[in-house]
Coordinates of N, CA and C in Angstrom, one line a residue:
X7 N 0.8 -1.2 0.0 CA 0.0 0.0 0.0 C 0.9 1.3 0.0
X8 N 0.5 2.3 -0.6 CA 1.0 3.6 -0.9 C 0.0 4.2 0.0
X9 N 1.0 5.5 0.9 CA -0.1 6.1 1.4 C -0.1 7.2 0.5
X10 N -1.1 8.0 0.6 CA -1.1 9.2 -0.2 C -2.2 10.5 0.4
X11 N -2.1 11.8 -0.3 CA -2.6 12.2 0.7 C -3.4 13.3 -0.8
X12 N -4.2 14.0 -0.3 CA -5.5 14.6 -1.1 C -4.8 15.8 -1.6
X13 N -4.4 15.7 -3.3 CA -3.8 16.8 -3.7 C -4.9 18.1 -3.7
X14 N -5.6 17.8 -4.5 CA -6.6 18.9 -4.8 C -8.2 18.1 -5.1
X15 N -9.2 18.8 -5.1 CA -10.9 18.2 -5.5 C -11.0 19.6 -6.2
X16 N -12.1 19.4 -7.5 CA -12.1 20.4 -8.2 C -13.4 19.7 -9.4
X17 N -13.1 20.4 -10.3 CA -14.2 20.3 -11.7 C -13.1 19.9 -12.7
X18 N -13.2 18.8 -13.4 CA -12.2 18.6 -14.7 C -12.7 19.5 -16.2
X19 N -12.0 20.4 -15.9 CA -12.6 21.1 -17.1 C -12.6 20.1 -18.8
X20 N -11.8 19.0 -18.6 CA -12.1 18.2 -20.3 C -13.6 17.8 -19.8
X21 N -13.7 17.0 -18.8 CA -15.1 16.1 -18.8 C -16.3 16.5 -18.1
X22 N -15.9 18.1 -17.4 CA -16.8 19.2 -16.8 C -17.3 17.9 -15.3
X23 N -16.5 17.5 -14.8 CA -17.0 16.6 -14.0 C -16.2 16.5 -12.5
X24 N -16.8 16.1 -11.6 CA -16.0 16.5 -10.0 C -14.6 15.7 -9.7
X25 N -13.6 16.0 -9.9 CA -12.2 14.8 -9.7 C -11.3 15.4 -8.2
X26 N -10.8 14.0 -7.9 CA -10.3 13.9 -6.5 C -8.7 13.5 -7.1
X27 N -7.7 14.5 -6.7 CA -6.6 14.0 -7.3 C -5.9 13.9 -5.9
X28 N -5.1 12.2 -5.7 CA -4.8 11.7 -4.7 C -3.0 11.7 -5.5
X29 N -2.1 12.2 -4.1 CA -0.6 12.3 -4.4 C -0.1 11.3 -3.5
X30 N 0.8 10.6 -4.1 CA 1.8 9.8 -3.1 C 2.4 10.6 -2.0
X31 N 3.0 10.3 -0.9 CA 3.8 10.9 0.0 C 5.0 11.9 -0.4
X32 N 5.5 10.9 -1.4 CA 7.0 11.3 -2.1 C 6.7 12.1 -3.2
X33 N 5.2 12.5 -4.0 CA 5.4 13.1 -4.8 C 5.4 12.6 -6.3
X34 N 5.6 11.6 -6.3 CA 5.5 11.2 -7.8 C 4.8 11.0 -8.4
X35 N 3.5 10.3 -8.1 CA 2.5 9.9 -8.6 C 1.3 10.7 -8.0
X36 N 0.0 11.2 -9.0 CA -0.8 11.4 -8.6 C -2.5 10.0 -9.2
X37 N -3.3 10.3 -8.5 CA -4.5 9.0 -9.0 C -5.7 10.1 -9.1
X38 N -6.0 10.2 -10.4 CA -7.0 11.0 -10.7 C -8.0 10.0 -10.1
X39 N -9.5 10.1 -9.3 CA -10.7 10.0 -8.9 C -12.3 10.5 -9.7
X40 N -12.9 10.7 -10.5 CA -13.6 11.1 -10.9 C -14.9 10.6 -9.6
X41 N -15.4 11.7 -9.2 CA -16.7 11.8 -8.1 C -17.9 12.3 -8.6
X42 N -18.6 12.3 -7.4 CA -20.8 13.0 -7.5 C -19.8 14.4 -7.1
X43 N -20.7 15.1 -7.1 CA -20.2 16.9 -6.9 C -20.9 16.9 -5.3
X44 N -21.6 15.8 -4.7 CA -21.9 16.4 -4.0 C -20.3 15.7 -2.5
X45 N -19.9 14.3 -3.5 CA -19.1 13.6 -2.7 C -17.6 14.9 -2.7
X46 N -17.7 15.8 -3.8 CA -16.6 16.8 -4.1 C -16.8 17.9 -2.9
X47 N -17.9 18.2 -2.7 CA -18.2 19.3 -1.8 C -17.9 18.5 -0.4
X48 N -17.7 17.0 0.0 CA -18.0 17.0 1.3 C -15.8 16.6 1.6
X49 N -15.3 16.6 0.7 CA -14.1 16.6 0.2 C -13.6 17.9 0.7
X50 N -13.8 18.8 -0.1 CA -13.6 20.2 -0.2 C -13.8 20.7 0.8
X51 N -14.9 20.9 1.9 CA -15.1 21.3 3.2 C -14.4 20.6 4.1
X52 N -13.9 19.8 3.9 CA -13.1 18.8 5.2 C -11.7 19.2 5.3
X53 N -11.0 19.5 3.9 CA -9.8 20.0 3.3 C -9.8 21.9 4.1
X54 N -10.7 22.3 3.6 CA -10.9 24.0 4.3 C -11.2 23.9 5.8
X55 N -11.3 23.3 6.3 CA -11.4 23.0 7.7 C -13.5 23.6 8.4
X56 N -13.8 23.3 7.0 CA -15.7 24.1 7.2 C -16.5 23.1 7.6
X57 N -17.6 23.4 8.3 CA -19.0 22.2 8.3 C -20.0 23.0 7.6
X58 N -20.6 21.7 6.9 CA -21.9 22.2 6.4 C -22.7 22.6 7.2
X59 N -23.9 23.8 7.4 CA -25.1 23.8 8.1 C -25.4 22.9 9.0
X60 N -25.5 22.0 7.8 CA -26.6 20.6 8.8 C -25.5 19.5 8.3
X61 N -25.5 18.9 9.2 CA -24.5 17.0 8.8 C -24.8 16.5 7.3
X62 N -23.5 16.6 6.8 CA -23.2 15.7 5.5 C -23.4 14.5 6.2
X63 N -23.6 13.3 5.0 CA -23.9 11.9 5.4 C -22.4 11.6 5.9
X64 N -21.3 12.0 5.8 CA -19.8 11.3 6.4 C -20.2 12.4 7.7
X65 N -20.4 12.9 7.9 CA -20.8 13.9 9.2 C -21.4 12.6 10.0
X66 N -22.6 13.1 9.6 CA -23.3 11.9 10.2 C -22.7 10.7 10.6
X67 N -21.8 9.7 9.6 CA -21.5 8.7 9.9 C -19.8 8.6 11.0
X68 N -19.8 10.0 11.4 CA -18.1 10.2 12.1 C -18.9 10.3 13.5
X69 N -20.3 10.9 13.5 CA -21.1 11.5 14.8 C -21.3 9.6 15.1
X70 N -21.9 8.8 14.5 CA -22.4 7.7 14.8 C -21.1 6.8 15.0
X71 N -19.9 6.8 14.5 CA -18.7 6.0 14.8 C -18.0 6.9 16.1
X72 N -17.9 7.8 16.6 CA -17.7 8.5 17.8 C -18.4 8.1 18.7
X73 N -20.0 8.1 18.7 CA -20.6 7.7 19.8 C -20.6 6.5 20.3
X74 N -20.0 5.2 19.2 CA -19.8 4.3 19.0 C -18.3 3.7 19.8
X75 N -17.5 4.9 20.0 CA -16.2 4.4 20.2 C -15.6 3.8 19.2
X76 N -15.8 4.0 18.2 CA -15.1 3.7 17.0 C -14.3 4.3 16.3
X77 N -12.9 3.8 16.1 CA -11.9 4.8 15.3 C -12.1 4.7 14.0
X78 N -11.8 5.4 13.0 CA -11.1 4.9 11.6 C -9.8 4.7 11.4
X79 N -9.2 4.0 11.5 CA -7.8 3.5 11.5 C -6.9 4.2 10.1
X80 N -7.5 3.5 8.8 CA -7.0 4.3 7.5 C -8.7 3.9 6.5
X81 N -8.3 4.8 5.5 CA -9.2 4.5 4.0 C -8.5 3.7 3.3
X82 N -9.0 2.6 2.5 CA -7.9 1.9 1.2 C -8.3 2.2 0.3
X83 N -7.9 2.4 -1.2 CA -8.4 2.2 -2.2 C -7.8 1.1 -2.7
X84 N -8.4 -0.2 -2.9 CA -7.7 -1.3 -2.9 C -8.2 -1.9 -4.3
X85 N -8.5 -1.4 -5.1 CA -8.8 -1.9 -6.2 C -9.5 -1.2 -7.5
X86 N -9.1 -1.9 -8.9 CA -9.5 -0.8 -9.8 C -10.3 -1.8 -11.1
X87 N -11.4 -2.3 -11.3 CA -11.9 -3.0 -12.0 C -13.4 -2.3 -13.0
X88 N -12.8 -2.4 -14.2 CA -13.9 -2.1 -15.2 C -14.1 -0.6 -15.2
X89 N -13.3 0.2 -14.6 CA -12.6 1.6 -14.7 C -13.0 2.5 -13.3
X90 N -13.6 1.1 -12.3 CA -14.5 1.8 -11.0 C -13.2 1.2 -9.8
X91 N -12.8 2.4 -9.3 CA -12.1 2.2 -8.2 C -13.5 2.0 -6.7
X92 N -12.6 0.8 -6.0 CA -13.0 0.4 -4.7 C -12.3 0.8 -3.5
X93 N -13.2 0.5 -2.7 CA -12.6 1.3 -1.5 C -13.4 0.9 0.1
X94 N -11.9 0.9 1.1 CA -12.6 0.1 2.4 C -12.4 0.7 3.4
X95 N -13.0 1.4 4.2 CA -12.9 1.7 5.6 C -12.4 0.8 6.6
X96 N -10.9 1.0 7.1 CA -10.9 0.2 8.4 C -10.8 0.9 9.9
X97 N -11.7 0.1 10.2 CA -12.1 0.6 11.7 C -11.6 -0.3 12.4
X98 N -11.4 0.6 13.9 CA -11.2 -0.3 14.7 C -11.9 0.1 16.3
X99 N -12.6 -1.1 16.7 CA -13.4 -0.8 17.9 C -13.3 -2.5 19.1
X100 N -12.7 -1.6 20.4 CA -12.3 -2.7 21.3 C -11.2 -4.0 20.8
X101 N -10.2 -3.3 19.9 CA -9.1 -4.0 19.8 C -9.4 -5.2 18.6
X102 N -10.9 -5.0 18.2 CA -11.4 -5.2 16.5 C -11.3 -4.8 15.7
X103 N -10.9 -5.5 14.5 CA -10.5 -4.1 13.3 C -11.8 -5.0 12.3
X104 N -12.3 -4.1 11.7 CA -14.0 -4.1 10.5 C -13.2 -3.7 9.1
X105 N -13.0 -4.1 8.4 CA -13.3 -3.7 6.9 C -14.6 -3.6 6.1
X106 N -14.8 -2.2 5.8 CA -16.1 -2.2 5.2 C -15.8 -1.3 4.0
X107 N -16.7 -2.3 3.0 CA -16.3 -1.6 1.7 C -17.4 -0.7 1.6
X108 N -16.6 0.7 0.8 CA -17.5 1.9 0.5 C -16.9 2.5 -0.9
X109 N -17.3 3.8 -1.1 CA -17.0 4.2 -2.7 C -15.5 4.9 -2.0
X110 N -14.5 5.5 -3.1 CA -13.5 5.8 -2.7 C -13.3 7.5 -2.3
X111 N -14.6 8.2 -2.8 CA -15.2 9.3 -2.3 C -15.4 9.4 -0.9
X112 N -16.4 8.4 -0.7 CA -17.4 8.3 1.0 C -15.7 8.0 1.6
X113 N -14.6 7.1 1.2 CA -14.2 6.5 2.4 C -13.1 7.8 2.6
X114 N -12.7 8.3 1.3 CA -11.8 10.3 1.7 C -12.4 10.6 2.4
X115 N -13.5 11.4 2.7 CA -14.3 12.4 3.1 C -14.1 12.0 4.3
X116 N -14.6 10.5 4.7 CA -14.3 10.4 6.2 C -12.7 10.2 6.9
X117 N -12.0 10.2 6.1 CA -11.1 9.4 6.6 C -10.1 11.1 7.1
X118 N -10.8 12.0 6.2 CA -9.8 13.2 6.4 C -11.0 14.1 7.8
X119 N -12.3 13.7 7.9 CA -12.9 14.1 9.4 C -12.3 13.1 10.4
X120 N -11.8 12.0 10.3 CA -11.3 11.5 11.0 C -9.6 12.0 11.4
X121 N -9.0 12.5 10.6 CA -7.6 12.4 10.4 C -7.1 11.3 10.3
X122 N -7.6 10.1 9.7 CA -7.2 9.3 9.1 C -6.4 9.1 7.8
X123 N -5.2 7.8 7.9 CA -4.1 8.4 6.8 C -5.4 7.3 5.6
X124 N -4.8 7.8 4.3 CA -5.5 7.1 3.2 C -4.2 6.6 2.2
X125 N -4.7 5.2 1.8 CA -3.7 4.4 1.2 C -4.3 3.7 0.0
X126 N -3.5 4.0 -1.1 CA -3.9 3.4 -2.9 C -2.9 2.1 -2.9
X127 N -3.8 0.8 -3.2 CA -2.9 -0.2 -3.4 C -1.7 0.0 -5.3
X128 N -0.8 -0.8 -4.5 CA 0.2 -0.2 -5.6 C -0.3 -0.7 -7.4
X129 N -1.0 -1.9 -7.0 CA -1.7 -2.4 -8.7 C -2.2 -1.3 -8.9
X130 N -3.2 -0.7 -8.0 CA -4.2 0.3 -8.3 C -3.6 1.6 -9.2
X131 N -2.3 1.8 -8.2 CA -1.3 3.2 -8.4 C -0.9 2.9 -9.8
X132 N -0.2 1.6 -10.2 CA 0.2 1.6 -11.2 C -0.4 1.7 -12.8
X133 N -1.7 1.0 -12.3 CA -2.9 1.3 -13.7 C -3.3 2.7 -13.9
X134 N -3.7 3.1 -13.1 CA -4.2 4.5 -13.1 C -3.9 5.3 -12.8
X135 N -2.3 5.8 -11.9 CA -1.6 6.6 -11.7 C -1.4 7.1 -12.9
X136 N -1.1 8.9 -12.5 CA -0.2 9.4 -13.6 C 1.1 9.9 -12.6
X137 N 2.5 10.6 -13.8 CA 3.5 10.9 -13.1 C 2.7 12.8 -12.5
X138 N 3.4 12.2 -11.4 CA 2.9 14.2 -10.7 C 3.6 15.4 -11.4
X139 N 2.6 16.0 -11.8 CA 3.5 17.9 -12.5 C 4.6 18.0 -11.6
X140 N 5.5 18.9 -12.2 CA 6.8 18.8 -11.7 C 6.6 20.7 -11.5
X141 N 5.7 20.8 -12.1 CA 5.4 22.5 -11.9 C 4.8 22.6 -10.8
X142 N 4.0 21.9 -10.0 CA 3.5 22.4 -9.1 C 2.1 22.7 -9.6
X143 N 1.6 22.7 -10.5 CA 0.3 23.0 -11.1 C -0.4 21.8 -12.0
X144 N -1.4 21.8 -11.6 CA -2.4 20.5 -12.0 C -3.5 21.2 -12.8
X145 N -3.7 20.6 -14.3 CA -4.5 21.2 -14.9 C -6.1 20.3 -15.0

């Protein structure tokens, strides 16, 4: 596993559509994500340090794993089939760890209200990775 950490969420201006660009630690690789706008907005507020009005559904679900005594340990994105990345929440509660699969959106959003690290498996990195701009600027 690669960890990596949330370069930027934004609008792809080719495909006019919500993308999650995920960086290696070291920088080399970034993993484009194509998202719902609304999974982009719950992205984007977590990254700016904002709450929505009323609980986003990862709101919700960090309120319900808190009251629970439940950590999030890390996010995975552990797979890439038929062009749809997967993705698993691991939790851990009373010295139990849960894998539960979610979309690779739902499992960012929480993982960064959690401060949880997030990790691309390296098949995944390697199919769909691109090399990271060396400018510093992502188009």
């Amino acid at each position: 596993m690669v960890r990596v950490t949330v370069e930027k969420v934004g609008l792809d201006v080719e495909t006019d559509q919500a993308i999650v660009l995920l960086k290696d630690v070291e920088g080399k690789m970034v993993l484009p994500i194509w998202i719902g706008p609304a999974e982009a907005s719950a992205i984007a507020l977590a990254l700016q340090g904002l709450k929505a009005p009323r609980p986003l559904t990862c709101d919700l679900l960090k309120l319900v794993l808190d009251s629970l005594e439940t950590r999030m340990a890390m996010a995975m994105v552990h797979d890439l089939r038929d062009e749809t990345f997967f993705a698993q929440l691991v939790l851990e509660k009373g010295g139990q760890t849960y894998e539960i699969d979610a979309r690779p959106s739902d499992a960012i959003a929480l993982a960064l209200r959690f401060d949880a690290p997030i990790y691309v498996a390296e098949p995944v990195l390697e199919q769909a990775g691109v090399p990271a701009p060396t400018d510093h600027t992502v188009h």
